[in-house]
Amino acid sequence: MKIVVLDGYAANPGDLSWEGLESLGELVVYDRTAPEELLGRAAGAEILLTNKVLITEGILNALPALRYIGVTATGYNVVDVDAAHKRGVVVTNIPAYSTMSVAQMVMAHLLNITNHIDLHARSVRDGEWEGCSDFCYWKEPVTELDGLTFGIVGLGHTGMATARMAQAMGMKVVAVSSKDAASLRALGIAKSESYEELFSSSDVLSLHCPLTPETHHIVDARRLSLMKPSAILINTGRGPLVDEQALAEALNEGRIHAAGVDVLEEEPPRHGSPLIGARNCYITPHIAWASQAARKRLLDIAAANVQAFLSGEPANVV
């Protein structure tokens, strides 16, 4: 059984083991695979694992031995799933492996924005505290989160984990959700009747919904205009949930206070992004998922998915 990992470096740059997959067949791992390298590397493989390498209908038709594609991520838009199904190729993904890591990154961005940790730590390194006339100083106001409203778009695993963390900080959590109001109340979450109501009432708004045609640019100029000038937007979901130009303009004009984002519309942003350099915009390079614990969980589930497929009972099929 030939197993090929097309782009393994992001998940495992060398600090983890591939032994789970190695025990299941002849394993070949490539750090990265360019489009022109794909067919040569995948030739003869019955099992392919991909994170960002696109598997199109044309690729599927050129790989007659292929029986299984494992997407080493939750989102599976890199695979033409309909074409795979027509060919009888099983496609799986890895849901919920990074729930706590992503929720933690939401809080990291929020605390950086409200407490200015990096700003003040750098000022101390630069000698400002040594020459201060008082025992303390602050270069930007420090904001207390207790009592503020934390809005959530998307109450899946990560949205719920984030909600619990916000509640632990004393924040009132509000969400737009298909769940009924009574069920949400039991979780300590208030139900918002519309996105417009959620955007206008939130002091902090965090995005956790999947990317679909309906949620593409769910944060646009119109909805940004509803937000408080003191509001903070956080996106650890998908870059295209946000109209980057509209957000950059809102930040630069002071119409919202700040944004913390871990994802952009183009990754890496080889053509730039209006958010890079925007006022009070803090960007991390899509690392919310990348704690070692989450990456190990990902590799373990990827191997378990392959094992389940080989056993005739595939799991996490999309």
Tab-separated table of C-alpha atoms in Angstrom:
chain	number	residue	atom	x	y	z
A	1	MET	CA	0.000	0.000	0.000
A	2	LYS	CA	1.685	3.204	-1.175
A	3	ILE	CA	0.869	6.240	0.979
A	4	VAL	CA	2.037	9.692	-0.168
A	5	VAL	CA	1.932	12.844	1.950
A	6	LEU	CA	2.118	15.752	-0.482
A	7	ASP	CA	2.793	18.655	1.902
A	8	GLY	CA	3.750	17.443	5.343
A	9	TYR	CA	6.047	20.224	6.528
A	10	ALA	CA	3.467	22.584	8.026
A	11	ALA	CA	1.985	19.855	10.224
A	12	ASN	CA	5.299	18.209	11.025
A	13	PRO	CA	8.443	20.275	10.448
A	14	GLY	CA	10.435	17.621	12.296
A	15	ASP	CA	9.236	17.792	15.896
A	16	LEU	CA	6.705	14.954	15.535
A	17	SER	CA	6.675	11.395	14.200
A	18	TRP	CA	5.075	9.862	11.116
A	19	GLU	CA	5.097	6.392	12.713
A	20	GLY	CA	1.299	6.118	12.755
A	21	LEU	CA	1.193	6.221	8.957
A	22	GLU	CA	4.460	4.335	8.504
A	23	SER	CA	2.885	1.318	10.188
A	24	LEU	CA	0.124	1.213	7.561
A	25	GLY	CA	2.094	0.966	4.334
A	26	GLU	CA	4.960	2.262	2.232
A	27	LEU	CA	5.052	5.914	3.285
A	28	VAL	CA	6.619	8.739	1.289
A	29	VAL	CA	6.485	12.240	2.806
A	30	TYR	CA	7.184	15.413	0.845
A	31	ASP	CA	7.566	18.724	2.668
A	32	ARG	CA	5.918	20.611	-0.195
A	33	THR	CA	4.638	19.716	-3.657
A	34	ALA	CA	4.379	22.180	-6.534
A	35	PRO	CA	1.545	21.660	-9.057
A	36	GLU	CA	3.960	20.466	-11.729
A	37	GLU	CA	5.371	17.857	-9.318
A	38	LEU	CA	2.055	16.406	-8.226
A	39	LEU	CA	1.401	13.723	-10.828
A	40	GLY	CA	4.924	12.351	-10.682
A	41	ARG	CA	4.904	12.097	-6.926
A	42	ALA	CA	1.387	10.687	-6.664
A	43	ALA	CA	1.795	8.102	-9.431
A	44	GLY	CA	0.931	4.627	-8.176
A	45	ALA	CA	-0.278	5.880	-4.795
A	46	GLU	CA	-3.463	4.340	-3.453
A	47	ILE	CA	-3.598	6.808	-0.576
A	48	LEU	CA	-2.853	10.542	-0.798
A	49	LEU	CA	-2.717	13.003	2.071
A	50	THR	CA	-2.919	16.704	1.307
A	51	ASN	CA	-3.254	19.915	3.255
A	52	LYS	CA	-3.119	22.688	0.658
A	53	VAL	CA	-2.202	20.864	-2.566
A	54	LEU	CA	-5.195	20.992	-4.921
A	55	ILE	CA	-6.661	17.699	-6.099
A	56	THR	CA	-8.778	18.529	-9.133
A	57	GLU	CA	-10.884	16.330	-11.387
A	58	GLY	CA	-8.042	16.268	-13.904
A	59	ILE	CA	-5.612	15.048	-11.258
A	60	LEU	CA	-8.074	12.380	-10.135
A	61	ASN	CA	-8.501	11.118	-13.688
A	62	ALA	CA	-4.724	10.856	-14.076
A	63	LEU	CA	-4.311	8.672	-10.967
A	64	PRO	CA	-6.111	5.368	-11.644
A	65	ALA	CA	-4.638	3.617	-8.575
A	66	LEU	CA	-5.968	6.244	-6.149
A	67	ARG	CA	-8.546	4.979	-3.653
A	68	TYR	CA	-8.393	7.469	-0.785
A	69	ILE	CA	-7.621	11.152	-0.151
A	70	GLY	CA	-7.046	12.309	3.395
A	71	VAL	CA	-7.218	16.075	3.910
A	72	THR	CA	-4.990	16.944	6.862
A	73	ALA	CA	-7.225	19.840	7.887
A	74	THR	CA	-10.849	20.513	8.738
A	75	GLY	CA	-11.664	22.413	5.539
A	76	TYR	CA	-11.639	20.221	2.419
A	77	ASN	CA	-12.162	22.710	-0.413
A	78	VAL	CA	-8.748	21.692	-1.823
A	79	VAL	CA	-10.345	18.504	-3.183
A	80	ASP	CA	-12.973	18.213	-5.911
A	81	VAL	CA	-15.141	16.030	-3.710
A	82	ASP	CA	-17.861	15.472	-6.315
A	83	ALA	CA	-15.308	14.226	-8.843
A	84	ALA	CA	-13.746	11.992	-6.197
A	85	HIS	CA	-17.111	10.465	-5.344
A	86	LYS	CA	-17.778	9.752	-9.023
A	87	ARG	CA	-14.461	7.923	-9.188
A	88	GLY	CA	-15.225	5.973	-6.008
A	89	VAL	CA	-12.403	7.716	-4.125
A	90	VAL	CA	-13.066	8.192	-0.408
A	91	VAL	CA	-12.276	11.661	0.960
A	92	THR	CA	-11.864	12.351	4.678
A	93	ASN	CA	-10.982	15.347	6.799
A	94	ILE	CA	-9.890	15.986	10.394
A	95	PRO	CA	-12.512	17.866	12.399
A	96	ALA	CA	-12.043	19.521	15.777
A	97	TYR	CA	-8.350	18.715	16.250
A	98	SER	CA	-7.333	22.320	17.021
A	99	THR	CA	-10.364	23.555	18.952
A	100	MET	CA	-8.605	24.675	22.125
A	101	SER	CA	-5.544	26.022	20.323
A	102	VAL	CA	-7.655	28.263	18.092
A	103	ALA	CA	-9.780	29.479	21.006
A	104	GLN	CA	-6.563	30.240	22.878
A	105	MET	CA	-5.336	32.348	19.939
A	106	VAL	CA	-8.567	34.357	20.047
A	107	MET	CA	-7.809	35.198	23.658
A	108	ALA	CA	-4.164	35.930	22.856
A	109	HIS	CA	-5.181	38.495	20.248
A	110	LEU	CA	-7.814	39.958	22.547
A	111	LEU	CA	-5.431	40.336	25.486
A	112	ASN	CA	-2.697	41.774	23.295
A	113	ILE	CA	-5.121	44.424	22.017
A	114	THR	CA	-6.626	45.265	25.410
A	115	ASN	CA	-3.466	45.026	27.553
A	116	HIS	CA	-0.797	46.000	24.969
A	117	ILE	CA	1.580	43.368	26.324
A	118	ASP	CA	4.117	43.571	23.498
A	119	LEU	CA	4.077	47.371	23.422
A	120	HIS	CA	4.816	47.673	27.136
A	121	ALA	CA	7.364	44.839	27.213
A	122	ARG	CA	9.283	46.517	24.374
A	123	SER	CA	9.161	49.865	26.163
A	124	VAL	CA	10.723	48.279	29.257
A	125	ARG	CA	13.462	46.702	27.135
A	126	ASP	CA	14.066	50.140	25.625
A	127	GLY	CA	14.718	51.578	29.093
A	128	GLU	CA	11.553	53.615	29.553
A	129	TRP	CA	10.719	52.182	32.972
A	130	GLU	CA	14.199	52.873	34.280
A	131	GLY	CA	13.778	56.570	33.547
A	132	CYS	CA	10.132	56.819	34.630
A	133	SER	CA	9.223	59.415	37.284
A	134	ASP	CA	6.523	57.114	38.714
A	135	PHE	CA	6.462	53.463	39.739
A	136	CYS	CA	4.332	52.631	36.693
A	137	TYR	CA	3.173	54.007	33.340
A	138	TRP	CA	1.026	52.968	30.425
A	139	LYS	CA	1.521	53.958	26.833
A	140	GLU	CA	-2.028	53.018	25.807
A	141	PRO	CA	-5.170	52.591	27.934
A	142	VAL	CA	-5.603	49.132	29.473
A	143	THR	CA	-9.129	47.767	28.988
A	144	GLU	CA	-10.945	45.524	31.473
A	145	LEU	CA	-12.970	42.788	29.769
A	146	ASP	CA	-15.336	41.992	32.640
A	147	GLY	CA	-18.871	43.045	31.708
A	148	LEU	CA	-18.184	43.630	28.015
A	149	THR	CA	-20.210	41.896	25.284
A	150	PHE	CA	-18.447	39.168	23.306
A	151	GLY	CA	-20.198	38.385	20.032
A	152	ILE	CA	-19.651	35.129	18.171
A	153	VAL	CA	-20.433	34.200	14.587
A	154	GLY	CA	-20.408	30.393	14.438
A	155	LEU	CA	-21.116	28.235	17.494
A	156	GLY	CA	-19.378	25.033	16.477
A	157	HIS	CA	-16.661	23.354	18.540
A	158	THR	CA	-14.284	26.324	18.401
A	159	GLY	CA	-17.000	28.925	18.839
A	160	MET	CA	-18.248	27.158	21.959
A	161	ALA	CA	-14.729	26.795	23.396
A	162	THR	CA	-14.146	30.486	22.773
A	163	ALA	CA	-17.466	31.312	24.418
A	164	ARG	CA	-16.437	29.456	27.574
A	165	MET	CA	-13.139	31.343	27.723
A	166	ALA	CA	-14.913	34.679	27.272
A	167	GLN	CA	-17.371	33.774	30.014
A	168	ALA	CA	-14.468	32.898	32.334
A	169	MET	CA	-13.272	36.485	31.879
A	170	GLY	CA	-16.656	37.825	32.921
A	171	MET	CA	-17.859	38.723	29.444
A	172	LYS	CA	-21.460	38.475	28.276
A	173	VAL	CA	-21.552	36.124	25.274
A	174	VAL	CA	-24.027	36.737	22.459
A	175	ALA	CA	-24.317	34.769	19.224
A	176	VAL	CA	-26.308	34.350	16.064
A	177	SER	CA	-27.146	30.653	16.006
A	178	SER	CA	-29.568	28.110	14.617
A	179	LYS	CA	-29.927	26.793	18.185
A	180	ASP	CA	-33.033	27.963	20.010
A	181	ALA	CA	-32.821	30.703	22.604
A	182	ALA	CA	-33.633	28.379	25.517
A	183	SER	CA	-30.800	26.002	24.636
A	184	LEU	CA	-28.378	28.907	24.418
A	185	ARG	CA	-29.581	30.362	27.715
A	186	ALA	CA	-28.779	27.045	29.377
A	187	LEU	CA	-25.190	27.588	28.204
A	188	GLY	CA	-25.141	31.169	29.435
A	189	ILE	CA	-25.276	32.545	25.885
A	190	ALA	CA	-27.754	35.144	24.669
A	191	LYS	CA	-29.259	34.678	21.214
A	192	SER	CA	-28.985	37.591	18.794
A	193	GLU	CA	-31.789	37.822	16.255
A	194	SER	CA	-29.657	39.077	13.373
A	195	TYR	CA	-26.086	39.732	12.280
A	196	GLU	CA	-26.867	43.421	12.283
A	197	GLU	CA	-27.907	43.280	15.938
A	198	LEU	CA	-24.811	41.236	16.803
A	199	PHE	CA	-22.408	43.600	15.023
A	200	SER	CA	-23.919	46.686	16.622
A	201	SER	CA	-24.049	45.324	20.187
A	202	SER	CA	-20.666	43.568	20.449
A	203	ASP	CA	-17.622	45.073	22.114
A	204	VAL	CA	-15.635	42.141	20.737
A	205	LEU	CA	-16.715	40.134	17.687
A	206	SER	CA	-15.067	36.787	16.910
A	207	LEU	CA	-15.563	34.809	13.685
A	208	HIS	CA	-15.855	31.006	13.801
A	209	CYS	CA	-18.216	30.142	10.956
A	210	PRO	CA	-17.247	28.028	7.936
A	211	LEU	CA	-16.492	29.747	4.649
A	212	THR	CA	-19.445	29.356	2.285
A	213	PRO	CA	-20.901	31.527	-0.470
A	214	GLU	CA	-23.245	32.944	2.184
A	215	THR	CA	-20.460	33.825	4.650
A	216	HIS	CA	-17.967	35.169	2.106
A	217	HIS	CA	-17.282	38.794	3.204
A	218	ILE	CA	-19.784	38.453	6.024
A	219	VAL	CA	-17.781	41.333	7.483
A	220	ASP	CA	-18.272	44.051	4.882
A	221	ALA	CA	-18.415	47.841	4.830
A	222	ARG	CA	-22.098	47.939	5.754
A	223	ARG	CA	-21.760	45.720	8.811
A	224	LEU	CA	-18.535	47.393	9.895
A	225	SER	CA	-20.440	50.686	9.885
A	226	LEU	CA	-22.749	49.232	12.555
A	227	MET	CA	-19.938	48.448	14.984
A	228	LYS	CA	-18.941	50.599	17.946
A	229	PRO	CA	-15.873	52.859	17.506
A	230	SER	CA	-14.412	50.969	20.490
A	231	ALA	CA	-15.125	47.517	19.013
A	232	ILE	CA	-12.550	44.809	18.370
A	233	LEU	CA	-12.854	42.289	15.519
A	234	ILE	CA	-11.050	38.941	15.709
A	235	ASN	CA	-10.814	36.465	12.832
A	236	THR	CA	-9.221	33.063	13.375
A	237	GLY	CA	-11.643	31.384	10.968
A	238	ARG	CA	-11.084	31.939	7.245
A	239	GLY	CA	-9.599	34.997	5.577
A	240	PRO	CA	-12.378	35.550	3.013
A	241	LEU	CA	-14.937	35.984	5.794
A	242	VAL	CA	-13.668	39.577	5.883
A	243	ASP	CA	-13.601	42.232	3.173
A	244	GLU	CA	-10.012	43.281	3.874
A	245	GLN	CA	-10.242	46.643	2.115
A	246	ALA	CA	-13.376	47.578	4.043
A	247	LEU	CA	-11.807	46.536	7.352
A	248	ALA	CA	-8.567	48.425	6.644
A	249	GLU	CA	-10.541	51.577	5.881
A	250	ALA	CA	-12.633	51.204	9.058
A	251	LEU	CA	-9.462	50.798	11.136
A	252	ASN	CA	-7.536	53.611	9.486
A	253	GLU	CA	-10.469	55.990	9.860
A	254	GLY	CA	-11.005	55.028	13.521
A	255	ARG	CA	-14.495	53.685	12.899
A	256	ILE	CA	-13.601	50.541	14.869
A	257	HIS	CA	-10.817	50.306	17.402
A	258	ALA	CA	-8.729	47.266	16.479
A	259	ALA	CA	-8.554	43.886	14.774
A	260	GLY	CA	-6.670	40.687	15.511
A	261	VAL	CA	-6.461	38.298	12.561
A	262	ASP	CA	-4.720	34.975	12.042
A	263	VAL	CA	-5.950	34.459	8.466
A	264	LEU	CA	-5.941	36.496	5.264
A	265	GLU	CA	-7.691	36.190	1.921
A	266	GLU	CA	-4.386	35.254	0.239
A	267	GLU	CA	-1.941	33.063	2.174
A	268	PRO	CA	0.889	33.789	2.102
A	269	PRO	CA	-0.004	37.381	1.120
A	270	ARG	CA	2.359	37.510	-1.862
A	271	HIS	CA	0.425	40.418	-3.347
A	272	GLY	CA	0.172	42.228	-0.039
A	273	SER	CA	-2.957	42.977	1.944
A	274	PRO	CA	-4.550	46.282	2.933
A	275	LEU	CA	-4.581	44.951	6.503
A	276	ILE	CA	-0.787	44.799	6.688
A	277	GLY	CA	0.109	48.175	8.122
A	278	ALA	CA	-3.485	49.160	8.879
A	279	ARG	CA	-3.989	51.062	12.123
A	280	ASN	CA	-4.348	48.816	15.178
A	281	CYS	CA	-4.373	45.644	13.082
A	282	TYR	CA	-2.451	42.725	14.570
A	283	ILE	CA	-1.767	39.840	12.199
A	284	THR	CA	-0.339	36.403	12.952
A	285	PRO	CA	0.643	34.006	10.117
A	286	HIS	CA	-2.165	31.402	10.325
A	287	ILE	CA	-0.741	29.735	13.434
A	288	ALA	CA	-3.822	29.391	15.649
A	289	TRP	CA	-4.040	25.693	14.726
A	290	ALA	CA	-0.316	25.016	15.033
A	291	SER	CA	0.399	24.182	18.666
A	292	GLN	CA	2.405	20.989	18.961
A	293	ALA	CA	-0.457	19.337	20.820
A	294	ALA	CA	-2.905	20.160	18.014
A	295	ARG	CA	-0.510	19.052	15.281
A	296	LYS	CA	0.130	15.741	17.059
A	297	ARG	CA	-3.615	15.252	17.355
A	298	LEU	CA	-3.918	15.961	13.641
A	299	LEU	CA	-1.331	13.318	12.701
A	300	ASP	CA	-2.898	10.786	15.066
A	301	ILE	CA	-6.355	11.326	13.548
A	302	ALA	CA	-4.939	11.245	10.008
A	303	ALA	CA	-3.427	7.813	10.718
A	304	ALA	CA	-6.641	6.637	12.402
A	305	ASN	CA	-8.639	7.763	9.355
A	306	VAL	CA	-6.400	5.728	7.051
A	307	GLN	CA	-6.621	2.719	9.373
A	308	ALA	CA	-10.420	2.981	9.419
A	309	PHE	CA	-10.488	3.122	5.613
A	310	LEU	CA	-8.245	0.058	5.312
A	311	SER	CA	-10.505	-1.758	7.765
A	312	GLY	CA	-13.507	-1.107	5.548
A	313	GLU	CA	-15.201	1.342	7.910
A	314	PRO	CA	-13.983	4.799	6.861
A	315	ALA	CA	-14.384	7.626	9.391
A	316	ASN	CA	-14.719	11.405	8.968
A	317	VAL	CA	-15.852	10.966	5.359
A	318	VAL	CA	-16.831	14.174	3.539
